[in-house]
CSV table of C-alpha atoms and ligand atoms in Angstrom, one decimal:
chain,number,residue,atom,x,y,z
A,1,MET,CA,8.2,126.3,-12.4
A,2,GLY,CA,11.1,128.4,-11.1
A,3,CYS,CA,11.7,126.3,-8.1
A,4,ARG,CA,14.5,123.7,-8.3
A,5,PRO,CA,14.4,120.8,-5.8
A,6,LEU,CA,17.9,121.1,-4.4
A,7,TYR,CA,18.2,124.8,-3.8
A,8,ALA,CA,14.7,125.8,-2.7
A,9,GLN,CA,14.5,127.6,0.6
A,10,GLY,CA,11.1,126.5,1.8
A,11,GLU,CA,9.5,123.2,2.3
A,12,LYS,CA,6.7,124.0,-0.2
A,13,CYS,CA,9.2,124.7,-3.0
A,14,ARG,CA,11.2,121.6,-2.3
A,15,VAL,CA,9.9,119.7,-5.3
A,16,SER,CA,8.3,121.5,-8.3
A,17,ASP,CA,5.2,120.2,-9.8
A,18,GLU,CA,6.6,118.8,-13.1
A,19,ASN,CA,9.6,117.4,-11.3
A,20,SER,CA,7.6,115.7,-8.6
A,21,GLU,CA,9.0,112.7,-6.7
A,22,LYS,CA,6.7,110.3,-8.6
A,23,THR,CA,8.4,111.1,-11.9
A,24,LEU,CA,12.0,110.9,-10.5
A,25,ARG,CA,13.8,107.7,-10.8
A,26,ASP,CA,15.5,106.0,-7.8
A,27,ALA,CA,19.1,106.8,-8.8
A,28,THR,CA,18.1,110.5,-8.9
A,29,ARG,CA,16.2,110.3,-5.6
A,30,VAL,CA,19.0,108.7,-3.6
A,31,VAL,CA,21.3,111.6,-4.8
A,32,GLN,CA,18.8,114.4,-4.1
A,33,GLY,CA,16.7,113.3,-1.2
A,34,GLY,CA,16.8,115.1,2.1
A,35,ARG,CA,19.0,118.0,0.9
A,36,ARG,CA,16.8,120.9,2.0
A,37,HIS,CA,18.5,124.3,2.0
A,38,GLU,CA,17.5,125.0,5.6
A,39,TRP,CA,19.3,121.8,6.7
A,40,THR,CA,22.4,122.0,4.5
A,41,GLY,CA,22.9,125.8,4.4
A,42,GLY,CA,23.9,125.3,0.8
A,43,ILE,CA,26.6,122.7,1.6
A,44,VAL,CA,26.1,119.7,-0.6
A,45,SER,CA,25.3,117.3,2.3
A,46,ALA,CA,23.6,118.2,5.6
A,47,PRO,CA,26.4,118.6,8.2
A,48,VAL,CA,26.5,116.8,11.5
A,49,TRP,CA,24.3,118.8,13.9
A,50,ARG,CA,25.0,117.5,17.4
A,51,ALA,CA,22.5,118.4,20.1
A,52,SER,CA,20.9,117.4,23.3
A,53,THR,CA,19.7,120.8,24.6
A,54,ILE,CA,18.1,123.3,22.3
A,55,LEU,CA,18.0,126.9,23.7
A,56,TYR,CA,14.9,129.1,23.4
A,57,ASP,CA,14.9,132.9,23.4
A,58,SER,CA,12.5,133.1,26.3
A,59,VAL,CA,10.0,131.1,28.4
A,60,GLY,CA,7.3,132.3,26.1
A,61,ASP,CA,9.3,130.9,23.1
A,62,LEU,CA,9.9,127.6,25.0
A,63,ARG,CA,6.2,127.2,25.8
A,64,ALA,CA,5.1,128.1,22.3
A,65,ASN,CA,7.5,125.6,20.7
A,66,ALA,CA,7.1,122.7,23.1
A,67,SER,CA,3.3,122.6,22.5
A,68,ARG,CA,3.7,122.3,18.7
A,69,ASP,CA,4.4,119.2,16.6
A,70,THR,CA,8.2,118.8,16.7
A,71,HIS,CA,8.5,117.0,13.4
A,72,HIS,CA,11.4,118.6,11.5
A,73,ARG,CA,11.8,121.3,14.1
A,74,LEU,CA,14.5,121.6,16.7
A,75,PHE,CA,13.1,120.7,20.1
A,76,TYR,CA,15.4,118.3,22.0
A,77,GLY,CA,18.2,116.1,20.9
A,78,ARG,CA,16.2,112.9,21.1
A,79,ARG,CA,13.8,114.2,18.4
A,80,GLY,CA,16.7,114.6,16.0
A,81,THR,CA,18.4,117.5,14.2
A,82,PRO,CA,18.6,118.3,10.5
A,83,THR,CA,21.3,115.5,10.1
A,84,GLN,CA,18.8,112.8,11.0
A,85,TRP,CA,15.8,114.5,9.3
A,86,SER,CA,17.8,114.7,6.1
A,87,LEU,CA,18.4,110.9,6.0
A,88,SER,CA,14.8,110.0,7.1
A,89,ASP,CA,13.4,112.3,4.4
A,90,ALA,CA,15.6,110.9,1.8
A,91,LEU,CA,14.5,107.3,2.7
A,92,ASN,CA,10.9,108.5,2.7
A,93,ASP,CA,11.2,109.9,-0.8
A,94,LEU,CA,12.2,106.3,-2.0
A,95,GLU,CA,8.8,105.0,-0.9
A,96,PRO,CA,6.1,106.8,-3.0
A,97,GLY,CA,2.9,107.1,-1.0
A,98,ALA,CA,4.7,107.0,2.4
A,99,GLU,CA,3.6,109.3,5.2
A,100,GLY,CA,6.8,109.4,7.2
A,101,THR,CA,10.1,107.6,8.0
A,102,LEU,CA,11.9,107.3,11.4
A,103,LEU,CA,15.4,106.1,12.2
A,104,TYR,CA,16.5,103.5,14.7
A,105,PRO,CA,19.9,102.4,16.2
A,106,SER,CA,19.7,99.1,14.4
A,107,GLY,CA,17.5,97.0,12.1
A,108,VAL,CA,16.4,94.9,15.0
A,109,ALA,CA,15.3,98.1,16.9
A,110,ALA,CA,13.3,99.2,13.8
A,111,ILE,CA,11.5,95.8,13.7
A,112,SER,CA,10.8,95.7,17.5
A,113,THR,CA,9.5,99.3,17.5
A,114,ALA,CA,7.3,98.8,14.5
A,115,LEU,CA,5.8,95.7,16.1
A,116,LEU,CA,5.3,97.4,19.5
A,117,ALA,CA,3.6,100.3,17.7
A,118,VAL,CA,0.8,98.0,16.4
A,119,LEU,CA,0.5,95.1,18.9
A,120,SER,CA,-1.4,94.9,22.2
A,121,PRO,CA,-1.9,92.1,24.7
A,122,GLY,CA,-4.3,89.5,23.3
A,123,ASP,CA,-3.3,90.2,19.7
A,124,GLU,CA,-2.0,87.5,17.3
A,125,LEU,CA,1.0,88.1,15.0
A,126,LEU,CA,1.7,86.1,11.9
A,127,VAL,CA,5.4,85.7,11.0
A,128,PRO,CA,6.9,83.8,8.0
A,129,ASP,CA,8.9,80.7,8.9
A,130,SER,CA,11.8,82.2,6.9
A,131,ALA,CA,12.1,85.3,9.1
A,132,TYR,CA,15.4,86.7,10.3
A,133,ASP,CA,16.1,84.9,13.5
A,134,PRO,CA,16.1,87.9,15.9
A,135,THR,CA,12.5,88.7,14.6
A,136,ARG,CA,11.5,85.1,15.6
A,137,SER,CA,13.3,85.5,18.9
A,138,LEU,CA,11.4,88.8,19.6
A,139,ALA,CA,8.1,87.1,18.8
A,140,ASN,CA,8.9,84.1,21.0
A,141,GLY,CA,10.4,86.3,23.8
A,142,LEU,CA,9.3,89.8,24.6
A,143,LEU,CA,6.1,89.8,22.6
A,144,LYS,CA,5.0,86.5,24.1
A,145,ARG,CA,5.7,87.8,27.6
A,146,MET,CA,3.5,90.8,26.7
A,147,GLY,CA,0.6,88.6,25.8
A,148,VAL,CA,1.0,88.6,22.1
A,149,THR,CA,0.9,85.2,20.4
A,150,THR,CA,2.7,84.4,17.2
A,151,ARG,CA,1.7,82.0,14.5
A,152,PHE,CA,4.5,81.1,12.1
A,153,TYR,CA,3.4,80.5,8.5
A,154,ASP,CA,4.8,79.0,5.3
A,155,PRO,CA,6.4,81.9,3.5
A,156,MET,CA,5.0,80.5,0.2
A,157,ILE,CA,1.5,80.7,1.5
A,158,GLY,CA,0.4,83.7,-0.7
A,159,ALA,CA,-3.4,84.2,-0.7
A,160,GLY,CA,-3.6,81.1,1.5
A,161,ILE,CA,-2.8,83.4,4.4
A,162,GLU,CA,-6.6,83.6,4.7
A,163,THR,CA,-6.5,80.2,6.3
A,164,VAL,CA,-4.0,81.2,9.0
A,165,ILE,CA,-5.8,84.3,10.1
A,166,GLY,CA,-7.7,84.0,13.3
A,167,PRO,CA,-10.2,86.2,15.2
A,168,SER,CA,-7.4,88.0,17.1
A,169,THR,CA,-4.9,88.4,14.2
A,170,ARG,CA,-3.8,92.0,14.3
A,171,ALA,CA,-0.7,92.0,12.2
A,172,ILE,CA,1.1,90.1,9.4
A,173,PHE,CA,4.8,90.3,9.2
A,174,MET,CA,6.6,89.5,6.0
A,175,GLU,CA,10.2,89.2,4.9
A,176,SER,CA,10.9,88.8,1.2
A,177,PRO,CA,13.1,87.1,0.2
A,178,GLY,CA,13.4,85.2,3.4
A,179,SER,CA,16.6,85.2,5.5
A,180,LEU,CA,19.0,82.3,4.6
A,181,THR,CA,16.6,80.5,2.3
A,182,PHE,CA,15.3,83.3,0.0
A,183,GLU,CA,11.7,82.3,-0.5
A,184,VAL,CA,10.0,85.2,-2.3
A,185,GLN,CA,6.6,86.0,-0.8
A,186,ASP,CA,3.5,87.0,-2.8
A,187,ILE,CA,3.2,90.3,-1.0
A,188,PRO,CA,0.4,91.7,-3.2
A,189,ALA,CA,-1.7,88.6,-2.4
A,190,ILE,CA,-1.1,88.8,1.3
A,191,VAL,CA,-1.6,92.6,1.4
A,192,ALA,CA,-5.0,92.2,-0.4
A,193,VAL,CA,-6.2,89.7,2.2
A,194,ALA,CA,-4.9,91.8,5.1
A,195,ARG,CA,-6.5,95.0,3.8
A,196,ALA,CA,-9.9,93.3,3.4
A,197,ARG,CA,-9.7,92.2,7.0
A,198,GLY,CA,-8.3,95.4,8.5
A,199,ILE,CA,-5.0,93.7,9.5
A,200,VAL,CA,-1.8,95.6,9.6
A,201,THR,CA,1.1,94.5,7.3
A,202,LEU,CA,4.8,94.9,8.0
A,203,LEU,CA,7.7,94.0,5.6
A,204,ASP,CA,11.3,93.5,6.3
A,205,ASN,CA,12.5,95.0,3.1
A,206,THR,CA,16.3,94.9,3.8
A,207,TRP,CA,17.3,92.7,0.9
A,208,ALA,CA,15.6,94.6,-1.9
A,209,THR,CA,15.4,98.2,-0.4
A,210,PRO,CA,12.7,100.4,-1.9
A,211,VAL,CA,14.9,100.7,-5.0
A,212,LEU,CA,14.1,97.1,-6.0
A,213,PHE,CA,10.8,96.8,-4.2
A,214,PRO,CA,8.8,100.0,-3.3
A,215,ALA,CA,6.8,98.4,-0.5
A,216,ILE,CA,4.5,101.2,0.5
A,217,GLY,CA,3.4,101.7,-3.1
A,218,ARG,CA,2.4,98.0,-3.1
A,219,GLY,CA,0.1,98.5,-0.1
A,220,VAL,CA,2.4,97.4,2.8
A,221,ASP,CA,1.7,99.5,5.9
A,222,TYR,CA,5.2,99.5,7.4
A,223,SER,CA,8.4,99.0,5.3
A,224,ILE,CA,11.4,98.2,7.5
A,225,MET,CA,15.0,98.2,6.6
A,226,ALA,CA,18.2,97.3,8.4
A,227,CYS,CA,20.1,100.3,7.0
A,228,THR,CA,23.2,98.7,8.4
A,229,LYS,CA,23.2,96.7,5.2
A,230,TYR,CA,22.8,98.5,1.8
A,231,VAL,CA,22.0,102.1,3.0
A,232,VAL,CA,25.2,102.4,5.1
A,233,GLY,CA,26.9,100.1,2.6
A,234,HIS,CA,30.4,100.2,4.2
A,235,SER,CA,30.1,97.7,7.2
A,236,ASP,CA,30.8,100.4,9.8
A,237,VAL,CA,27.5,101.7,11.2
A,238,MET,CA,24.4,100.1,12.8
A,239,LEU,CA,21.2,101.8,11.7
A,240,GLY,CA,17.5,100.9,10.9
A,241,SER,CA,14.5,102.6,9.5
A,242,VAL,CA,10.7,102.2,9.4
A,243,THR,CA,8.6,103.9,6.7
A,244,ALA,CA,4.9,104.2,7.4
A,245,GLY,CA,2.1,104.2,4.9
A,246,LEU,CA,-0.7,106.7,4.8
A,247,GLY,CA,-2.5,106.8,8.2
A,248,ARG,CA,0.2,104.7,9.9
A,249,TYR,CA,2.8,107.3,10.9
A,250,GLU,CA,1.3,108.6,14.1
A,251,ALA,CA,1.2,105.2,15.9
A,252,LEU,CA,4.8,104.6,14.9
A,253,ARG,CA,6.0,108.0,16.0
A,254,THR,CA,4.2,107.6,19.4
A,255,ALA,CA,5.9,104.2,20.1
A,256,THR,CA,9.2,105.5,18.9
A,257,TYR,CA,9.1,108.5,21.2
A,258,GLN,CA,7.8,106.5,24.2
A,259,LEU,CA,10.6,104.0,23.7
A,260,GLY,CA,13.2,106.7,23.5
A,261,GLN,CA,14.5,105.5,20.1
A,262,CYS,CA,17.0,107.8,18.5
A,263,VAL,CA,20.2,107.6,16.4
A,264,SER,CA,23.3,109.7,16.7
A,265,PRO,CA,23.9,112.5,14.1
A,266,ASP,CA,27.2,110.9,13.2
A,267,ASP,CA,25.6,107.6,12.4
A,268,ALA,CA,22.8,109.3,10.4
A,269,TRP,CA,25.4,111.3,8.5
A,270,LEU,CA,27.2,108.1,7.6
A,271,GLY,CA,23.9,106.6,6.5
A,272,SER,CA,23.3,109.6,4.2
A,273,ARG,CA,26.8,109.3,2.8
A,274,GLY,CA,26.1,105.6,2.0
A,275,LEU,CA,22.7,106.3,0.6
A,276,ARG,CA,24.1,108.6,-2.2
A,277,THR,CA,25.8,105.6,-3.9
A,278,MET,CA,23.2,103.0,-2.9
A,279,ALA,CA,21.5,102.7,-6.3
A,280,LEU,CA,24.9,102.3,-8.0
A,281,ARG,CA,26.2,99.8,-5.5
A,282,LEU,CA,23.0,97.8,-5.7
A,283,ARG,CA,23.2,97.6,-9.5
A,284,GLU,CA,26.8,96.5,-9.5
A,285,GLN,CA,26.5,94.1,-6.6
A,286,GLY,CA,23.3,92.7,-8.1
A,287,ARG,CA,24.9,92.2,-11.5
A,288,SER,CA,28.0,90.6,-10.0
A,289,ALA,CA,26.0,88.3,-7.6
A,290,LEU,CA,23.8,87.1,-10.4
A,291,ALA,CA,26.8,86.3,-12.7
A,292,ILE,CA,28.4,84.4,-9.8
A,293,ALA,CA,25.1,82.6,-8.9
A,294,LYS,CA,24.7,81.5,-12.6
A,295,TRP,CA,28.3,80.2,-12.6
A,296,LEU,CA,27.7,78.3,-9.3
A,297,LYS,CA,24.6,76.7,-10.8
A,298,GLU,CA,26.7,75.0,-13.4
A,299,GLN,CA,29.2,73.5,-10.9
A,300,PRO,CA,28.7,69.7,-10.0
A,301,GLU,CA,29.5,70.4,-6.3
A,302,VAL,CA,26.4,72.7,-6.1
A,303,ALA,CA,23.0,71.1,-5.8
A,304,ARG,CA,20.9,74.3,-5.7
A,305,VAL,CA,21.4,78.1,-5.9
A,306,LEU,CA,18.9,80.0,-3.8
A,307,HIS,CA,18.9,83.3,-5.6
A,308,PRO,CA,15.5,84.9,-6.4
A,309,ALA,CA,16.4,85.6,-10.0
A,310,LEU,CA,17.1,81.8,-10.6
A,311,PRO,CA,14.4,79.2,-11.0
A,312,ASP,CA,15.8,77.0,-8.1
A,313,CYS,CA,14.5,79.7,-5.7
A,314,PRO,CA,11.0,79.2,-4.3
A,315,GLY,CA,8.9,82.2,-5.5
A,316,HIS,CA,11.1,82.9,-8.5
A,317,ASP,CA,7.9,83.7,-10.6
A,318,VAL,CA,6.7,86.2,-8.1
A,319,PHE,CA,10.1,87.7,-8.0
A,320,GLN,CA,10.1,88.2,-11.8
A,321,ARG,CA,6.7,89.8,-11.5
A,322,ASP,CA,7.3,92.2,-8.6
A,323,PHE,CA,10.9,93.1,-8.2
A,324,ALA,CA,12.9,95.6,-10.3
A,325,GLY,CA,16.1,93.5,-9.8
A,326,SER,CA,18.2,91.5,-7.4
A,327,SER,CA,20.7,92.6,-4.8
A,328,GLY,CA,23.9,90.8,-3.8
A,329,LEU,CA,23.0,88.2,-1.2
A,330,PHE,CA,22.1,84.6,-1.9
A,331,SER,CA,22.8,81.0,-0.6
A,332,ILE,CA,24.0,77.8,-2.1
A,333,VAL,CA,23.2,74.2,-1.2
A,334,LEU,CA,26.3,71.9,-1.7
A,335,ASN,CA,25.8,68.5,-3.3
A,336,GLY,CA,26.3,66.0,-0.5
A,337,GLY,CA,29.6,66.3,1.4
A,338,SER,CA,30.2,67.1,5.0
A,339,ASP,CA,30.5,70.1,7.3
A,340,ALA,CA,34.3,69.5,7.3
A,341,GLY,CA,34.2,70.0,3.5
A,342,ARG,CA,32.2,73.2,3.8
A,343,VAL,CA,34.6,74.5,6.5
A,344,ALA,CA,37.6,73.7,4.3
A,345,MET,CA,35.9,75.6,1.4
A,346,VAL,CA,35.0,78.7,3.5
A,347,ASP,CA,38.2,78.8,5.6
A,348,GLY,CA,40.4,78.9,2.5
A,349,LEU,CA,38.6,81.7,0.6
A,350,ARG,CA,40.9,84.6,-0.1
A,351,HIS,CA,38.4,87.3,-1.1
A,352,PHE,CA,35.5,86.4,1.2
A,353,GLY,CA,35.5,87.5,4.8
A,354,ILE,CA,33.9,85.2,7.4
A,355,GLY,CA,31.4,87.3,9.3
A,356,PHE,CA,27.8,88.2,10.0
A,357,SER,CA,25.9,91.0,8.3
A,358,TRP,CA,26.0,91.9,4.6
A,359,GLY,CA,25.3,94.8,2.2
A,360,GLY,CA,28.8,96.3,2.5
A,361,PHE,CA,31.4,96.8,-0.3
A,362,GLU,CA,33.2,93.6,0.7
A,363,SER,CA,32.3,89.9,0.0
A,364,LEU,CA,31.5,87.6,2.8
A,365,ALA,CA,30.8,83.8,3.2
A,366,ILE,CA,29.2,82.0,6.2
A,367,PRO,CA,28.0,78.5,6.8
A,368,ILE,CA,24.2,78.4,7.4
A,369,ASP,CA,21.9,75.7,8.8
A,370,PRO,CA,18.3,76.9,8.3
A,371,LYS,CA,16.7,73.8,9.7
A,372,PHE,CA,17.3,75.0,13.3
A,373,TYR,CA,15.2,78.1,12.7
A,374,ARG,CA,11.9,76.5,11.5
A,375,SER,CA,8.7,75.6,13.3
A,376,ALA,CA,5.9,75.7,10.7
A,377,THR,CA,7.8,74.1,7.8
A,378,GLU,CA,10.5,71.5,7.3
A,379,TRP,CA,13.8,72.4,5.8
A,380,SER,CA,15.8,69.8,4.1
A,381,ALA,CA,18.8,70.1,1.8
A,382,GLU,CA,21.1,67.9,-0.3
A,383,GLY,CA,24.1,69.0,1.6
A,384,PRO,CA,25.7,71.8,3.7
A,385,MET,CA,24.8,75.4,2.9
A,386,ILE,CA,26.7,78.6,2.5
A,387,ARG,CA,25.4,82.2,2.3
A,388,LEU,CA,27.4,84.5,0.1
A,389,GLN,CA,27.4,88.3,0.2
A,390,ILE,CA,28.9,89.6,-3.0
A,391,GLY,CA,30.8,92.9,-2.7
A,392,LEU,CA,32.4,95.2,-5.2
A,393,GLU,CA,35.5,93.1,-6.0
A,394,ASP,CA,35.9,91.9,-9.6
A,395,SER,CA,33.5,89.0,-10.2
A,396,ASP,CA,36.1,87.0,-12.0
A,397,ASP,CA,38.4,87.1,-9.0
A,398,LEU,CA,35.5,86.0,-6.8
A,399,ILE,CA,34.6,83.1,-9.2
A,400,ALA,CA,38.2,81.9,-9.2
A,401,ASP,CA,38.3,82.0,-5.4
A,402,LEU,CA,35.0,80.0,-5.3
A,403,ALA,CA,36.3,77.5,-7.9
A,404,ALA,CA,39.3,76.8,-5.6
A,405,GLY,CA,36.9,76.5,-2.7
A,406,LEU,CA,34.7,74.0,-4.4
A,407,ALA,CA,37.9,72.0,-5.3
A,408,ARG,CA,38.8,71.9,-1.5
A,409,PHE,CA,35.2,70.8,-0.8
A,410,ARG,CA,35.4,68.0,-3.3
A,411,ALA,CA,38.8,66.9,-2.1
A,412,SER,CA,37.6,66.6,1.5
A,413,GLY,CA,35.2,63.9,0.4
B,501,PLP,C1,20.7,92.3,9.5
B,501,PLP,C2,19.3,92.1,9.3
B,501,PLP,C3,18.4,92.8,10.2
B,501,PLP,C4,18.9,93.4,11.5
B,501,PLP,O1,19.6,94.6,11.3
B,501,PLP,P1,20.7,95.0,12.4
B,501,PLP,O2,21.0,96.4,11.9
B,501,PLP,O3,21.9,94.1,12.3
B,501,PLP,O4,20.0,95.0,13.7
B,501,PLP,C5,17.0,92.7,10.0
B,501,PLP,N1,16.5,92.0,8.9
B,501,PLP,C6,17.3,91.4,8.1
B,501,PLP,C7,16.7,90.6,6.9
B,501,PLP,C8,18.7,91.4,8.2
B,501,PLP,O5,19.5,90.8,7.4
């Protein structure tokens, strides 16, 4: 076919048959996605198109345009410009089988909009006990006030989700691996049960991204990402996305438009800039994090390493079966000791910042206490816990820093 994906003028020619998205690998897709000629004008990356008002040639032109579907067509700033469409299309390309992707001003906004798109008063929502705390807070707050009840479930439940489903269960939320404690969920098993019952599934796929776990292809209805993390990759932009499976896009788009959700072209542009190196960063941060996790596992001060690629982590077998690799975030459980020892360890680290979020190029360490965020399961640990985000620094420097940190922990008794 004469039509090359990057330089084709029209939508139909964007991807030629033998070079279809299904046969492209992720590293190629993150480089090429969303770069349509009509959006880039031939410039490598889509420029920043700023807009609120879009001008029409005449009243007739305005009427004709306003009545048509505005997807990928200039209409009004809130519906985006080529800058946002370029990123949302590139993210959509990463999820084979997806119908469409929309952007949000944060990961939390992506989660709340996706849930509001599917839930109505009287519905029941199932949420894993390992969910990101703001997800739990949304369920216990706004959703509850709207008449949606939430039942929290053991993230390791797998096909046993059947036993938790009630007559009004409308949606099953998943997050794999779980925040802080990294339980890997049996998503195919849960999806199979949900499909048979006509229940909608949503996955917070921030940790793996579609590069390590293509959720839509595995039957998930809505794949959600805090793009703030690996897509942006540089700790300087808040951004979220929801990718909808076949037949699921319209409900999402309607809720998104009604809630007025939109992102600035500058933030979308930075998201696209980050995305181009995401596969590379994930590979390197994943490699470094696993090397560090394995080293930590050998240290007497460390009781457990909660990293999905290591056997200590609940759901490790499912991880080996389902994921293409691991990213750069995991937790450790210290062996006995006190909070003061943990603080001494973290405060003295030279190469790890102390701060929330993750997925950037820089390493971070924070103390975590998962037991305060549980209601359906008990969490107990041998000692204080620390979550580590591994950045792009040399892993030997990070290991030396952690070794000195563990010595401070030990010395503090
Ligand atoms: C950070 C995070 C979010 C929220 O993303 P924001 O962009 O910070 O709102 C959602 N889910 C997970 C698993 C996260 O780590």
